[in-house]
């Protein structure tokens, strides 16, 4: 179903439309919330608030981006504002192993291309998944979210830029730093295991 038709049905308060809206976007919303928010109860509250805000502001949606990207922006900013309000450091570790287990294999496969052949010679795919999980937990919520949106959700730089409000150049720079940090953390963890 196209965004315009779905928005029309949502504005007409058709129950099936809201169910479809949630079904089509829950992966993206969960990816953002789970990467940025550590507390499970706060996650539930935020997800509910995100969808309520989306419904409230839906009449203002102007189709300048995909509906899912627009919702992703609402989710990202809700999480960012939560972290800011709670005065939590953006470098705080996140515990999202429940959700992350579903995506680790996919992310590990995509990250295999980011590492040199020499690195891949040392690390098997299974080990990479385990080390990647550990490394992702050490990234800031912003870096973890950007990595997830780009490599797991396969969003374009432009879509991620719309979601986060970051200019594309800054976004590319952050992703480069996040990948470099992940690689360093994985190699460090791997070398520790060898000791």
Short mmCIF file of C-alpha atoms in Angstrom, two decimals:
data_model
loop_
_atom_site.label_atom_id
_atom_site.label_comp_id
_atom_site.label_asym_id
_atom_site.label_seq_id
_atom_site.Cartn_x
_atom_site.Cartn_y
_atom_site.Cartn_z
CA UNK A 1 0.00 0.00 0.00
CA UNK A 2 1.33 3.42 -0.91
CA UNK A 3 1.97 6.05 1.75
CA UNK A 4 -0.73 8.39 0.44
CA UNK A 5 -3.42 5.73 0.63
CA UNK A 6 -2.28 4.59 4.08
CA UNK A 7 -2.23 8.15 5.43
CA UNK A 8 -5.72 8.72 4.07
CA UNK A 9 -6.96 5.57 5.80
CA UNK A 10 -5.20 6.53 9.03
CA UNK A 11 -6.79 9.97 8.97
CA UNK A 12 -10.18 8.27 8.42
CA UNK A 13 -9.43 6.24 11.59
CA UNK A 14 -9.62 2.88 9.88
CA UNK A 15 -8.37 0.31 12.45
CA UNK A 16 -6.75 -1.95 9.84
CA UNK A 17 -4.67 0.99 8.61
CA UNK A 18 -3.12 1.60 12.02
CA UNK A 19 -2.33 -2.11 12.36
CA UNK A 20 -0.65 -2.05 8.94
CA UNK A 21 1.22 1.17 9.82
CA UNK A 22 2.63 -0.40 12.98
CA UNK A 23 3.46 -3.67 11.22
CA UNK A 24 5.34 -1.86 8.43
CA UNK A 25 7.33 0.38 10.77
CA UNK A 26 7.83 -1.52 14.02
CA UNK A 27 11.24 -2.89 12.93
CA UNK A 28 12.62 0.58 12.26
CA UNK A 29 11.17 2.05 15.45
CA UNK A 30 12.47 -0.85 17.55
CA UNK A 31 15.91 -0.57 15.95
CA UNK A 32 16.16 3.08 16.93
CA UNK A 33 14.69 2.73 20.42
CA UNK A 34 16.67 -0.40 21.32
CA UNK A 35 19.94 1.17 20.24
CA UNK A 36 19.40 4.41 22.11
CA UNK A 37 17.48 3.54 25.29
CA UNK A 38 18.81 1.12 27.92
CA UNK A 39 15.81 0.77 30.24
CA UNK A 40 13.20 -1.75 29.01
CA UNK A 41 10.27 0.04 30.69
CA UNK A 42 11.29 3.36 29.20
CA UNK A 43 11.50 1.70 25.79
CA UNK A 44 7.88 0.56 26.02
CA UNK A 45 6.72 4.03 27.06
CA UNK A 46 8.72 5.69 24.31
CA UNK A 47 7.43 3.37 21.60
CA UNK A 48 3.87 4.10 22.68
CA UNK A 49 4.59 7.85 22.71
CA UNK A 50 6.21 7.65 19.27
CA UNK A 51 3.14 6.10 17.69
CA UNK A 52 0.78 8.45 19.52
CA UNK A 53 2.81 11.45 18.34
CA UNK A 54 2.87 10.10 14.80
CA UNK A 55 -0.90 9.75 14.84
CA UNK A 56 -1.29 13.22 16.36
CA UNK A 57 0.98 14.90 13.80
CA UNK A 58 -0.10 12.83 10.80
CA UNK A 59 -2.24 15.66 9.36
CA UNK A 60 1.02 17.65 9.06
CA UNK A 61 2.79 14.94 7.02
CA UNK A 62 3.62 16.46 3.60
CA UNK A 63 5.00 13.42 1.72
CA UNK A 64 8.45 15.01 1.40
CA UNK A 65 9.90 11.67 2.54
CA UNK A 66 8.61 8.15 3.00
CA UNK A 67 6.15 7.70 5.86
CA UNK A 68 8.54 5.25 7.55
CA UNK A 69 11.39 7.79 7.36
CA UNK A 70 9.14 10.44 8.88
CA UNK A 71 8.24 8.05 11.71
CA UNK A 72 11.91 7.17 12.14
CA UNK A 73 12.62 10.86 12.64
CA UNK A 74 9.94 11.04 15.33
CA UNK A 75 11.44 7.96 17.02
CA UNK A 76 15.01 9.24 16.85
CA UNK A 77 14.14 12.65 18.25
CA UNK A 78 11.95 11.17 20.99
CA UNK A 79 14.88 9.01 22.12
CA UNK A 80 17.38 11.84 21.78
CA UNK A 81 15.15 14.17 23.83
CA UNK A 82 14.68 11.42 26.43
CA UNK A 83 18.46 11.05 26.80
CA UNK A 84 18.85 14.81 26.99
CA UNK A 85 16.05 15.21 29.56
CA UNK A 86 17.47 12.45 31.75
CA UNK A 87 20.91 14.01 31.33
CA UNK A 88 22.25 10.65 30.26
CA UNK A 89 25.56 10.59 28.50
CA UNK A 90 25.23 9.62 24.88
CA UNK A 91 28.21 7.29 25.33
CA UNK A 92 26.31 5.17 27.87
CA UNK A 93 26.19 1.44 27.10
CA UNK A 94 22.92 -0.06 25.91
CA UNK A 95 21.66 -3.53 26.84
CA UNK A 96 19.51 -4.73 23.98
CA UNK A 97 20.63 -8.33 23.59
CA UNK A 98 17.05 -9.60 23.17
CA UNK A 99 16.44 -7.53 20.03
CA UNK A 100 20.04 -7.58 18.85
CA UNK A 101 20.20 -11.39 18.63
CA UNK A 102 17.74 -11.27 15.73
CA UNK A 103 19.90 -8.88 13.74
CA UNK A 104 23.46 -9.90 14.57
CA UNK A 105 23.88 -12.39 11.76
CA UNK A 106 22.61 -9.90 9.19
CA UNK A 107 24.82 -7.10 10.51
CA UNK A 108 27.86 -9.38 10.77
CA UNK A 109 27.45 -10.40 7.14
CA UNK A 110 27.31 -6.76 6.05
CA UNK A 111 30.27 -5.78 8.22
CA UNK A 112 32.43 -8.54 6.79
CA UNK A 113 32.96 -6.27 3.78
CA UNK A 114 34.17 -3.43 6.03
CA UNK A 115 37.11 -5.42 7.38
CA UNK A 116 40.27 -6.32 5.55
CA UNK A 117 40.87 -9.85 4.28
CA UNK A 118 43.60 -10.19 6.90
CA UNK A 119 41.09 -9.53 9.68
CA UNK A 120 38.58 -11.98 8.21
CA UNK A 121 41.32 -14.64 8.07
CA UNK A 122 41.59 -14.39 11.86
CA UNK A 123 37.93 -14.26 12.71
CA UNK A 124 35.31 -16.80 11.72
CA UNK A 125 31.78 -15.64 10.97
CA UNK A 126 30.47 -16.99 14.29
CA UNK A 127 33.22 -15.28 16.24
CA UNK A 128 32.56 -12.08 14.34
CA UNK A 129 28.91 -12.13 15.43
CA UNK A 130 29.90 -12.57 19.07
CA UNK A 131 32.61 -9.91 18.91
CA UNK A 132 30.29 -7.57 17.00
CA UNK A 133 27.63 -7.89 19.70
CA UNK A 134 30.18 -7.01 22.35
CA UNK A 135 31.52 -4.08 20.33
CA UNK A 136 28.08 -2.65 19.56
CA UNK A 137 27.39 -2.52 23.30
CA UNK A 138 30.42 -0.29 23.66
CA UNK A 139 29.34 2.26 21.06
CA UNK A 140 27.45 5.41 21.93
CA UNK A 141 23.69 5.23 21.29
CA UNK A 142 24.09 7.56 18.31
CA UNK A 143 26.80 5.44 16.66
CA UNK A 144 24.95 2.19 17.38
CA UNK A 145 21.78 3.65 15.88
CA UNK A 146 23.51 4.92 12.75
CA UNK A 147 25.25 1.57 12.22
CA UNK A 148 21.94 -0.22 12.62
CA UNK A 149 19.98 2.09 10.32
CA UNK A 150 22.59 1.89 7.56
CA UNK A 151 23.69 -1.74 7.76
CA UNK A 152 20.61 -3.53 9.08
CA UNK A 153 17.69 -1.39 7.97
CA UNK A 154 19.58 -0.59 4.74
CA UNK A 155 18.44 3.01 4.72
CA UNK A 156 20.17 5.48 2.42
CA UNK A 157 22.30 8.36 3.70
CA UNK A 158 19.50 10.69 2.69
CA UNK A 159 16.88 8.75 4.69
CA UNK A 160 19.11 8.56 7.76
CA UNK A 161 19.84 12.27 7.40
CA UNK A 162 16.10 12.99 7.43
CA UNK A 163 15.60 10.76 10.48
CA UNK A 164 18.47 12.18 12.53
CA UNK A 165 18.61 15.72 11.25
CA UNK A 166 22.35 15.25 10.63
CA UNK A 167 23.79 16.59 7.36
CA UNK A 168 24.87 13.79 5.01
CA UNK A 169 28.54 14.75 5.31
CA UNK A 170 28.39 14.53 9.11
CA UNK A 171 26.48 11.28 8.87
CA UNK A 172 29.14 9.72 6.61
CA UNK A 173 31.84 10.90 8.98
CA UNK A 174 30.01 9.42 12.01
CA UNK A 175 29.49 6.12 10.19
CA UNK A 176 33.17 6.00 9.24
CA UNK A 177 34.17 6.63 12.87
CA UNK A 178 31.65 4.10 14.16
CA UNK A 179 32.93 1.40 11.78
CA UNK A 180 36.53 2.20 12.68
CA UNK A 181 35.70 2.01 16.38
CA UNK A 182 33.84 -1.28 15.86
CA UNK A 183 36.78 -2.75 13.98
CA UNK A 184 39.17 -1.65 16.73
CA UNK A 185 36.94 -3.05 19.47
CA UNK A 186 36.51 -6.36 17.64
CA UNK A 187 40.23 -6.74 17.09
CA UNK A 188 40.93 -5.80 20.71
CA UNK A 189 38.38 -8.30 22.01
CA UNK A 190 39.69 -10.98 19.67
CA UNK A 191 43.25 -10.47 20.84
CA UNK A 192 42.10 -10.64 24.49
CA UNK A 193 40.47 -14.00 23.81
CA UNK A 194 43.76 -15.27 22.39
CA UNK A 195 45.66 -14.45 25.58
#
